[in-house]
Each structure stands twice: as C-alpha cells, then as structure tokens.
Tab-separated table of C-alpha atoms in Angstrom:
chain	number	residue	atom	x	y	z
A	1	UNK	CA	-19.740	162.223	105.106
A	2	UNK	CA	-21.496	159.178	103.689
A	3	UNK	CA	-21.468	160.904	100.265
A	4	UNK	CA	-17.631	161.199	100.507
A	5	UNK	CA	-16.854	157.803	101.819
A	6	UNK	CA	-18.694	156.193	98.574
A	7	UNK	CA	-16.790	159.058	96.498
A	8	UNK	CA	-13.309	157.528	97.624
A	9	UNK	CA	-14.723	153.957	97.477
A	10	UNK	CA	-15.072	154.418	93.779
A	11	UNK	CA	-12.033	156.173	93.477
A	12	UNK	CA	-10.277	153.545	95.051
A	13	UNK	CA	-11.871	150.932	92.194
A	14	UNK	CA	-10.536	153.599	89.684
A	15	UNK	CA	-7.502	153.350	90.550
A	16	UNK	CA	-7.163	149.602	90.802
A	17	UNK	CA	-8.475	149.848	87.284
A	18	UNK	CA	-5.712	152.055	85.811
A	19	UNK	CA	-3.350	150.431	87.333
A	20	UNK	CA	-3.911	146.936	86.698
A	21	UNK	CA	-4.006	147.834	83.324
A	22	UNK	CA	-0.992	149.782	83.293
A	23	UNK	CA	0.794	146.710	84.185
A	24	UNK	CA	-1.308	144.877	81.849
A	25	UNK	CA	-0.034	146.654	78.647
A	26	UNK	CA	3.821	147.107	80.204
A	27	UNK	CA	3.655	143.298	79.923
A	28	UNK	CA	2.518	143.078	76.687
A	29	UNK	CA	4.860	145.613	75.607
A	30	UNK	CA	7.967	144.105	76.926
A	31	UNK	CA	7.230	140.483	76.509
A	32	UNK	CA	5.643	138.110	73.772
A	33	UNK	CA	3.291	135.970	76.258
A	34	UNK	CA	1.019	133.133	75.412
A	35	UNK	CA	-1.307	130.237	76.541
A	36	UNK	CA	-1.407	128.933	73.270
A	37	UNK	CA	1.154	125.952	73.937
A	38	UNK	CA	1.124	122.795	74.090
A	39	UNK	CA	3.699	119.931	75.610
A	40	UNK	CA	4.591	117.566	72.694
A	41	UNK	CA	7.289	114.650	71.715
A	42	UNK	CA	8.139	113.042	68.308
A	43	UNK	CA	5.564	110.135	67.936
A	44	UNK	CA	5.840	106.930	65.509
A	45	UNK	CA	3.477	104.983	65.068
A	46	UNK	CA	3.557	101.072	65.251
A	47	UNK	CA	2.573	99.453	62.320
A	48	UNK	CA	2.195	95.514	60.773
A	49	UNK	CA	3.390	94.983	57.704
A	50	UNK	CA	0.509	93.046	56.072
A	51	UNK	CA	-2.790	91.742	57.060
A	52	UNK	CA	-2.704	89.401	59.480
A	53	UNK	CA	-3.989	88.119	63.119
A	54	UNK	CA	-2.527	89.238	65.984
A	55	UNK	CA	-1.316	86.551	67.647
A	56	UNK	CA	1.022	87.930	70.515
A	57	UNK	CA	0.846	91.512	72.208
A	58	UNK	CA	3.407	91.918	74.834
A	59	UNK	CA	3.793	95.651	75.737
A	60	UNK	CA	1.051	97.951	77.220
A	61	UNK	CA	0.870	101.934	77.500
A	62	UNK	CA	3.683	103.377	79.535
A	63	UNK	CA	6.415	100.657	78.577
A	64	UNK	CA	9.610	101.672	77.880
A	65	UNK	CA	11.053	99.462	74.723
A	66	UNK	CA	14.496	99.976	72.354
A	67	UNK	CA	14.366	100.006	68.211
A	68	UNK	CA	14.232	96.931	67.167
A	69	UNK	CA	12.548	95.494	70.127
A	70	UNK	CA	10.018	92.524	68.994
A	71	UNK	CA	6.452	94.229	70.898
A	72	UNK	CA	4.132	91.274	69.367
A	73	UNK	CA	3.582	88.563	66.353
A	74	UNK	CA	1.504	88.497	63.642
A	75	UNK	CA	0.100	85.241	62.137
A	76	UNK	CA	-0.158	85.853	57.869
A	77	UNK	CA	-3.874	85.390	56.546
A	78	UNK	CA	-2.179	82.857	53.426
A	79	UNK	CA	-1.476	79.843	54.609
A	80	UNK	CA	2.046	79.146	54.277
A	81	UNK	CA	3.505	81.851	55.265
A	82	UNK	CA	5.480	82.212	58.616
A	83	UNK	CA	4.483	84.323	61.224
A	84	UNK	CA	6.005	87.932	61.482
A	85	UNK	CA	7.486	89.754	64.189
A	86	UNK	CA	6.187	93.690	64.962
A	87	UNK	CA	8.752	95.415	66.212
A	88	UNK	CA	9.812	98.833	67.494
A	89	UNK	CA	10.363	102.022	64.832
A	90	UNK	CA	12.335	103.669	67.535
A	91	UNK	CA	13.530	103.968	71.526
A	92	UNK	CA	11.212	105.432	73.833
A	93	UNK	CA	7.767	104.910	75.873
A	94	UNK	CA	4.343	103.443	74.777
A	95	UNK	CA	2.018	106.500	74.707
A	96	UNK	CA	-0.792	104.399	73.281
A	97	UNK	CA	-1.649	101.239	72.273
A	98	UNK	CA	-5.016	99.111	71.642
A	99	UNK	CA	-3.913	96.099	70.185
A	100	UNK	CA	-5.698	92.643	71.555
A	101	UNK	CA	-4.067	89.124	71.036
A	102	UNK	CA	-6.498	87.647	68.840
A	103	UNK	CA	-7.871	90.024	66.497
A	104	UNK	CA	-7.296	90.334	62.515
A	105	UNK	CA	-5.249	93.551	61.852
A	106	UNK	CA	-5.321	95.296	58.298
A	107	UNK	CA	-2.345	96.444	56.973
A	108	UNK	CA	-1.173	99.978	57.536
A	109	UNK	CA	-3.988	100.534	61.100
A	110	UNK	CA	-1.516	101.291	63.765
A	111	UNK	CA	-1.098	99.300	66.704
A	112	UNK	CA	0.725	101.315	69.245
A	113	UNK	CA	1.876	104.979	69.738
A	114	UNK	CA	5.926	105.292	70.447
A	115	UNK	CA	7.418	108.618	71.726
A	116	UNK	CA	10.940	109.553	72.195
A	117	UNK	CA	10.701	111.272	75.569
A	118	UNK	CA	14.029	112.837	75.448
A	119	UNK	CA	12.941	114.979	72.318
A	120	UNK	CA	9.986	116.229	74.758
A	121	UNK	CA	9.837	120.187	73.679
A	122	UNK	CA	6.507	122.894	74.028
A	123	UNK	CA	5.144	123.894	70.896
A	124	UNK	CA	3.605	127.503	71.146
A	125	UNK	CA	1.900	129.228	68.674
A	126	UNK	CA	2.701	133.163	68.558
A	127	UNK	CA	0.655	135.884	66.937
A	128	UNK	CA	2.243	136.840	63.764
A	129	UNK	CA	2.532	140.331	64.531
A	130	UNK	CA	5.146	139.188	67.425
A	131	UNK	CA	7.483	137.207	65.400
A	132	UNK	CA	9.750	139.707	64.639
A	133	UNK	CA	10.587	139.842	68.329
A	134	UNK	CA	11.195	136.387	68.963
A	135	UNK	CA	14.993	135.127	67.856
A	136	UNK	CA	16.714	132.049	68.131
A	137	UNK	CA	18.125	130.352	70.952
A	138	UNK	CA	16.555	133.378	73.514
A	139	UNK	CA	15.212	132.058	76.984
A	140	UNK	CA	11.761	131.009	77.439
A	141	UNK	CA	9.735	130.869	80.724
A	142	UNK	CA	7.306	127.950	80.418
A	143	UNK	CA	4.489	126.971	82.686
A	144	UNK	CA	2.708	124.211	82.835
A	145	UNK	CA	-1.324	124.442	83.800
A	146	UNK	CA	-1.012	120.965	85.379
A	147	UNK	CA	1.613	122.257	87.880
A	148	UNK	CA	1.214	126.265	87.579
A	149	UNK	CA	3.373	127.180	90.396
A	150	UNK	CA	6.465	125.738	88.327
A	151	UNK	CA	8.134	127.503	86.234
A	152	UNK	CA	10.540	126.067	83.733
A	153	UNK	CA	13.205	127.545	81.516
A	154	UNK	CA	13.415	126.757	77.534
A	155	UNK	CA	15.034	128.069	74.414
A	156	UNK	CA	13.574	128.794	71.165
A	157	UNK	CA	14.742	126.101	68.771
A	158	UNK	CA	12.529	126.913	65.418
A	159	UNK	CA	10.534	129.660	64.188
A	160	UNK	CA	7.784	128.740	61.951
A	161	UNK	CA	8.183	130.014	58.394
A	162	UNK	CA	4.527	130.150	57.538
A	163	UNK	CA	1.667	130.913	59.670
A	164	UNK	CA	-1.536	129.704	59.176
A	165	UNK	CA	-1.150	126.186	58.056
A	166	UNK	CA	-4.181	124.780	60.171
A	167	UNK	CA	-6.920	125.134	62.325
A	168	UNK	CA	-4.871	125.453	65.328
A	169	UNK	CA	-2.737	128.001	64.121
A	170	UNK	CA	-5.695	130.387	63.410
A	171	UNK	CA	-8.570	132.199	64.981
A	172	UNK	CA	-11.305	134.986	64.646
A	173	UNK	CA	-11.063	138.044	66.342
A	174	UNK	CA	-14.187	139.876	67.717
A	175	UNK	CA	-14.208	142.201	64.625
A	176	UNK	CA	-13.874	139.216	62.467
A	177	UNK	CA	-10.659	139.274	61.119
A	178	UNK	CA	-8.403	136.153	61.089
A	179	UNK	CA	-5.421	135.859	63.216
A	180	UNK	CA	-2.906	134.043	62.232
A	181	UNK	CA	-0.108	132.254	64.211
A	182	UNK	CA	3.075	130.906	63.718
A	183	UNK	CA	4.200	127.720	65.580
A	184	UNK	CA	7.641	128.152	67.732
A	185	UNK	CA	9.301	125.074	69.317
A	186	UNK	CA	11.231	125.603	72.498
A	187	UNK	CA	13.179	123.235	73.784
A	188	UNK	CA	14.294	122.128	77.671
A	189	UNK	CA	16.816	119.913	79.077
A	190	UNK	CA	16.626	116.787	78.270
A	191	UNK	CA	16.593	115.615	82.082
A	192	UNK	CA	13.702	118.279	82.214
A	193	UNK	CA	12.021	117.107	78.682
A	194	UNK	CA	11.839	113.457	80.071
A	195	UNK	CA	9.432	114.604	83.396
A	196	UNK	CA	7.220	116.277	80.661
A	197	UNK	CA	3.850	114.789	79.335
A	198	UNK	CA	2.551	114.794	75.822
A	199	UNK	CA	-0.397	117.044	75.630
A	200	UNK	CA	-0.170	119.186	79.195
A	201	UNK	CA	-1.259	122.550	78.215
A	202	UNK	CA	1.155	125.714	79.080
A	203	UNK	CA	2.027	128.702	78.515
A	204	UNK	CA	5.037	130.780	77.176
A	205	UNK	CA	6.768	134.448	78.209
A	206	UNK	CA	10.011	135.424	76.308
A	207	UNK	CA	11.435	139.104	76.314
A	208	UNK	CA	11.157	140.482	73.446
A	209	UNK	CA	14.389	141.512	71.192
C-alpha cells in the first residue's frame, strides 16, 4: 500500500511536469514573449555653449520646464564678454541634472538630462527568429516589473531593420552561439506614456501573425 501511494505521488509530479510544459511551449508557439524590455523616452541633453562658470542653476531633477526656458547662467572665462543664458533644447521633465552654482563648466559636458514624457514608449528587443511574426501597429501586452499585476496595452510602432547593433541586442546561448535581437518600439497612450518611468524594466507578449 505504501509502495503504491509513493507510485502515484510520483505520478502525480509527472504529470505536473508534462503539463506545465505543455502550456509552456503552446505559449511560445502562439505568442512572441519577452523580458527583454525596457521603459524609455527621447532624452536631450543640456549643454553650455562655451567654457564658462556657472553662475546660476535654477532647476533640479523632476522639474517640468518649456523650450526655450532660461534653466541657469553662465559667466564667460574672457573678460569682456557678457554672461550667457542656458536654456532648454526642448519641453519636458528634468531626468538628471548635477550642475552646482559656482563651478567652471567645459564646453560640450552636459549639465542636465531633459525628457519628453509624452514620447514615453517600451523598447523590447525580440529574438530574430520571431520577427517575421511581429507586424506593425498589432497590440502589445506590456508589464511592468515595478507594478507586475498591471498590465498595459501598446502597439508596435518600429521594427528594427538590423539586429545586432550592440551589446544589448546580443547574447550567448548555452551551446555558444550568438543570438541576436532586433529592437521593437511599442508605443502607449500618451496619458498612459506620461505615468511611465525611464528605465522600469518589463516585459512584452504580442500574438503572433
């Protein structure tokens, strides 16, 4: 009796087995899914015009500010010459920004990070060998590992036309061999894309065509 109640035991185990890998390889079969992905938003960077000291700094990480927007000044190293205004590339939030009244800046170093929020979008990268199944425009579930029990729709708004093109785009597979990926940008609503934050890692499912 003991004998057959450790039989079915293992059995039951076998079974599990099977059949969570059954489902494993029906998803796989009908979807392209990936944790590969990335949140990410067009960034400028904010940067003085010649060498100079900073001699006003008047945003700080987080700030909203408009194009054109004066965010410090900068005193010029030849006497002589008036100070100059830094100002804002585009609209859209401070994502980073170091810059200390005070301190001699060298032309070209950035001083602040600007990102249009609106453009917010996921960037996945997809095995190369399931390209051919993704299309434009289809519907993307996204989730986000900072908030896993949401779930988000997106649409595919580029397909990569090269794969490969850096380090995070490739990897080595046990037996060795490369992989190569090819980055896909989905897009959300913009009233969803402004919630979103640079750098969350996610991950992607889309039905393949």
């Amino acid at each position: 009796m003991k004998r057959l109640t450790i039989h079915l035991v293992i059995w039951a185990f076998v079974l599990a087995a099977f059949g969570g890998g059954g489902y494993y390889f029906q998803q796989q079969a009908r979807y392209v899914i990936t944790d590969h992905a990335q949140v990410w938003a067009d960034t400028v960077p904010v940067v003085p015009p010649a060498v100079g000291k900073l001699t006003e700094w008047t945003v700080h990480t987080g700030d909203r500010v408009e194009r054109g927007a004066q965010l410090g000044m900068q005193e010029a190293t030849q006497p002589g010459v008036a100070a100059t205004p830094i100002t804002s590339p585009i609209s859209g939030v401070v994502l980073l920004t170091h810059a200390v009244p005070g301190q001699v800046v060298p032309a070209g170093r950035p001083l602040a990070v600007v990102a249009d929020l609106s453009q917010t979008h996921v960037l996945a990268y997809v095995d190369e060998r399931d390209v051919t199944d993704i299309r434009l425009g289809q519907s993307v579930e996204i989730k986000l590992a900072s908030d896993r029990g949401r779930t988000m729709t997106g649409r595919v708004a580029e397909i990569g036309k090269k794969a490969g093109d850096d380090s995070a785009s490739r990897s080595e597979r046990a037996d060795g061999k490369t992989v190569q990926y090819v980055p896909v940008k989905i897009t959300v609503g913009q009233a969803v894309a402004m919630k979103l934050i640079p750098g969350v890692n996610a991950s992607i499912k889309l039905e393949r065509s």
